[in-house]
Coordinates of C-alpha atoms in Angstrom, one line a residue:
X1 CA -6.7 1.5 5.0
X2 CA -5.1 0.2 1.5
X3 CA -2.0 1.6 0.5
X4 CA 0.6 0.7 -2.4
X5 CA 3.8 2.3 -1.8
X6 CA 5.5 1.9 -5.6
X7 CA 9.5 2.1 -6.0
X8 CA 10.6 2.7 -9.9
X9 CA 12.7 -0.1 -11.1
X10 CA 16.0 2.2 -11.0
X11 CA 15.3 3.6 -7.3
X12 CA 14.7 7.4 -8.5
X13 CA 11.4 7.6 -7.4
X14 CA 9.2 6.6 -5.0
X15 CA 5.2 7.0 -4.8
X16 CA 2.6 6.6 -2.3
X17 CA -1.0 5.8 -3.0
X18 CA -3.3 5.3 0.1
X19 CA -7.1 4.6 1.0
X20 CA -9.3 4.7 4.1
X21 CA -12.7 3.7 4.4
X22 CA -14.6 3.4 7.4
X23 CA -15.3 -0.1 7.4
X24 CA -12.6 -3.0 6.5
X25 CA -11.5 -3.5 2.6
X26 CA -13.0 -6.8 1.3
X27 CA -12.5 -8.4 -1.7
X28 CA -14.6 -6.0 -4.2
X29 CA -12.9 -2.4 -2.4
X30 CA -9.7 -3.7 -2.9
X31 CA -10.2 -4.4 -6.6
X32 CA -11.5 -1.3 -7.0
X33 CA -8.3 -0.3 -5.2
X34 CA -6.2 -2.2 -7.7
X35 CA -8.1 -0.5 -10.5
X36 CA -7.2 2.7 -9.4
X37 CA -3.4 1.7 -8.6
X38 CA -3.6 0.8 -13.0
X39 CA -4.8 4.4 -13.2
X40 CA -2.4 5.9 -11.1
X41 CA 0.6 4.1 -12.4
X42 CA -1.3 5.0 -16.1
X43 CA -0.9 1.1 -16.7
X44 CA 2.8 0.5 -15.9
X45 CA 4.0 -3.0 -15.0
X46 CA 3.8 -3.9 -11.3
X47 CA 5.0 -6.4 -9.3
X48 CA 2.8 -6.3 -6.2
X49 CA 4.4 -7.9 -2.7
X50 CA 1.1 -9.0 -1.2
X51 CA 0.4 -10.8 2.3
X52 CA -2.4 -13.7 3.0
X53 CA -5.1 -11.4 4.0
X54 CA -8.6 -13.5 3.2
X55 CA -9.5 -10.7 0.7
X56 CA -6.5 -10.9 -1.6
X57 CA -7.1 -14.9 -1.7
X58 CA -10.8 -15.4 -2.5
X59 CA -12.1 -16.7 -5.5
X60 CA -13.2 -13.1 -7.3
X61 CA -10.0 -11.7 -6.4
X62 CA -8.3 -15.2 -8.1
X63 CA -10.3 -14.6 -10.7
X64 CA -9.7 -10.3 -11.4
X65 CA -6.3 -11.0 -10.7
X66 CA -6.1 -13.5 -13.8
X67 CA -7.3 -11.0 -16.1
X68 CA -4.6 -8.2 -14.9
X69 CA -1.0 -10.4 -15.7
X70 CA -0.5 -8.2 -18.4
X71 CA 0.6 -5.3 -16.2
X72 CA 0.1 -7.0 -12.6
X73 CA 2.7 -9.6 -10.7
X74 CA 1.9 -10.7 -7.2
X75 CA 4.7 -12.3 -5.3
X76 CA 3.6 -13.6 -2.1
X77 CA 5.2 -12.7 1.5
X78 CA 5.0 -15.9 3.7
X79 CA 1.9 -16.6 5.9
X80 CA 2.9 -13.9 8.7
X81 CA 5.5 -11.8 8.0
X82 CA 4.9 -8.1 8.6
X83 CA 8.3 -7.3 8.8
X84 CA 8.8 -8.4 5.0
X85 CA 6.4 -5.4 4.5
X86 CA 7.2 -2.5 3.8
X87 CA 4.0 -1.1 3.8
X88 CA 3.7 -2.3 7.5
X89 CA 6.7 0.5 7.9
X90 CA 4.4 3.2 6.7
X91 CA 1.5 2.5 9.5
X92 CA 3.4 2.2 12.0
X93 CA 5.7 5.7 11.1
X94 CA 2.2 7.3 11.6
X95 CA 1.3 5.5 14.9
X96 CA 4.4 6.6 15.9
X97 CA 4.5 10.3 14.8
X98 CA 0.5 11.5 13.8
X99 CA -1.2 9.2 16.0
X100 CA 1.4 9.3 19.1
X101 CA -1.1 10.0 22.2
X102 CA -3.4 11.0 19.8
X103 CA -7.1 10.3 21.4
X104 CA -9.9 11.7 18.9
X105 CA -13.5 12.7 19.8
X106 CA -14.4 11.8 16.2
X107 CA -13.6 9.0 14.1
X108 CA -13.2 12.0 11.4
X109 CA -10.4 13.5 13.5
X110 CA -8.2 10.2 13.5
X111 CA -8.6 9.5 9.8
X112 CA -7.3 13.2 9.0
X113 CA -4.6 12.6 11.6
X114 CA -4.0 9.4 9.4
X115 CA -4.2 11.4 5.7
X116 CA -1.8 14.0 7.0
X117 CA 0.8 10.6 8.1
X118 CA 0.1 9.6 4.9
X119 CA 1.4 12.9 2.5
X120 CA 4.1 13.7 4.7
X121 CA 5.6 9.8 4.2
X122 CA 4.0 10.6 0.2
X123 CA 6.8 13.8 0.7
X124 CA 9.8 12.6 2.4
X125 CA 11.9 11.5 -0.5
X126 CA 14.1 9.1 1.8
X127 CA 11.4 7.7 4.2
X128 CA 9.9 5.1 1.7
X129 CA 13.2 4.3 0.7
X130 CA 14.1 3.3 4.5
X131 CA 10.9 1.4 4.8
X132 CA 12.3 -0.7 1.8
X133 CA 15.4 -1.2 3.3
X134 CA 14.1 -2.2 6.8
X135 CA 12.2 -4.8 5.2
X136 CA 15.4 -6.0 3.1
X137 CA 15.1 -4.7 0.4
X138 CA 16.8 -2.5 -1.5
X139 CA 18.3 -1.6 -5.2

């Protein structure tokens, strides 16, 4: 799973874009992930909050990441810090709501479970803003 959860810079919106794969992102998927997140936000300035995950530190990403300062800033959480995230707030609303006792047959049947988590939070106009908050931030 990938996810950007995007606040605008006045606090009047909130959106929600989110991936699943069945295997781990690495480095390339989640560039192609950041691509998409320049599509969806149709090239907007971003200032992405970004933990130390391997992927988001290797050399290709280094390098794409270079060539994206013109609408892309990454500020750093520290080393472990999930609580800084508020992304992390997103996951575990769905464990706790979608996915509570949830036991699938079928790897399919968890990841819809998952996508179903994922536009209800997309639909609550308050929920993001709470994950933002619980994190410490706010506007």
């Amino acid at each position: 799973m990938a996810a950007a959860l995007g606040f605008r810079w006045d606090g009047r919106k909130t959106r929600l874009l989110a991936r699943t794969k069945p295997d781990s992102f690495n480095t390339e998927s989640l560039i192609a992930f950041l691509k998409e997140l320049k599509r969806f936000v149709w090239g907007a300035k971003v200032i992405l909050v970004w933990d130390h995950l391997p992927a988001h530190r290797s050399k290709l990403m280094k390098q794409f990441l270079t060539g994206q300062r013109d609408w892309l800033q990454i500020e750093w959480l520290p080393g472990y810090a999930p609580d800084l995230n508020p992304t992390e707030a997103v996951w575990n609303n769905i464990k706790g709501r979608e996915l509570a006792n949830f036991c699938a047959d079928q790897l399919q049947e968890a990841t819809n479970a998952f996508r179903r988590g994922l536009r209800r939070v997309a639909h609550t106009a308050k929920l993001p803003f709470s994950f933002l908050r619980h994190a410490g931030l706010f506007f």
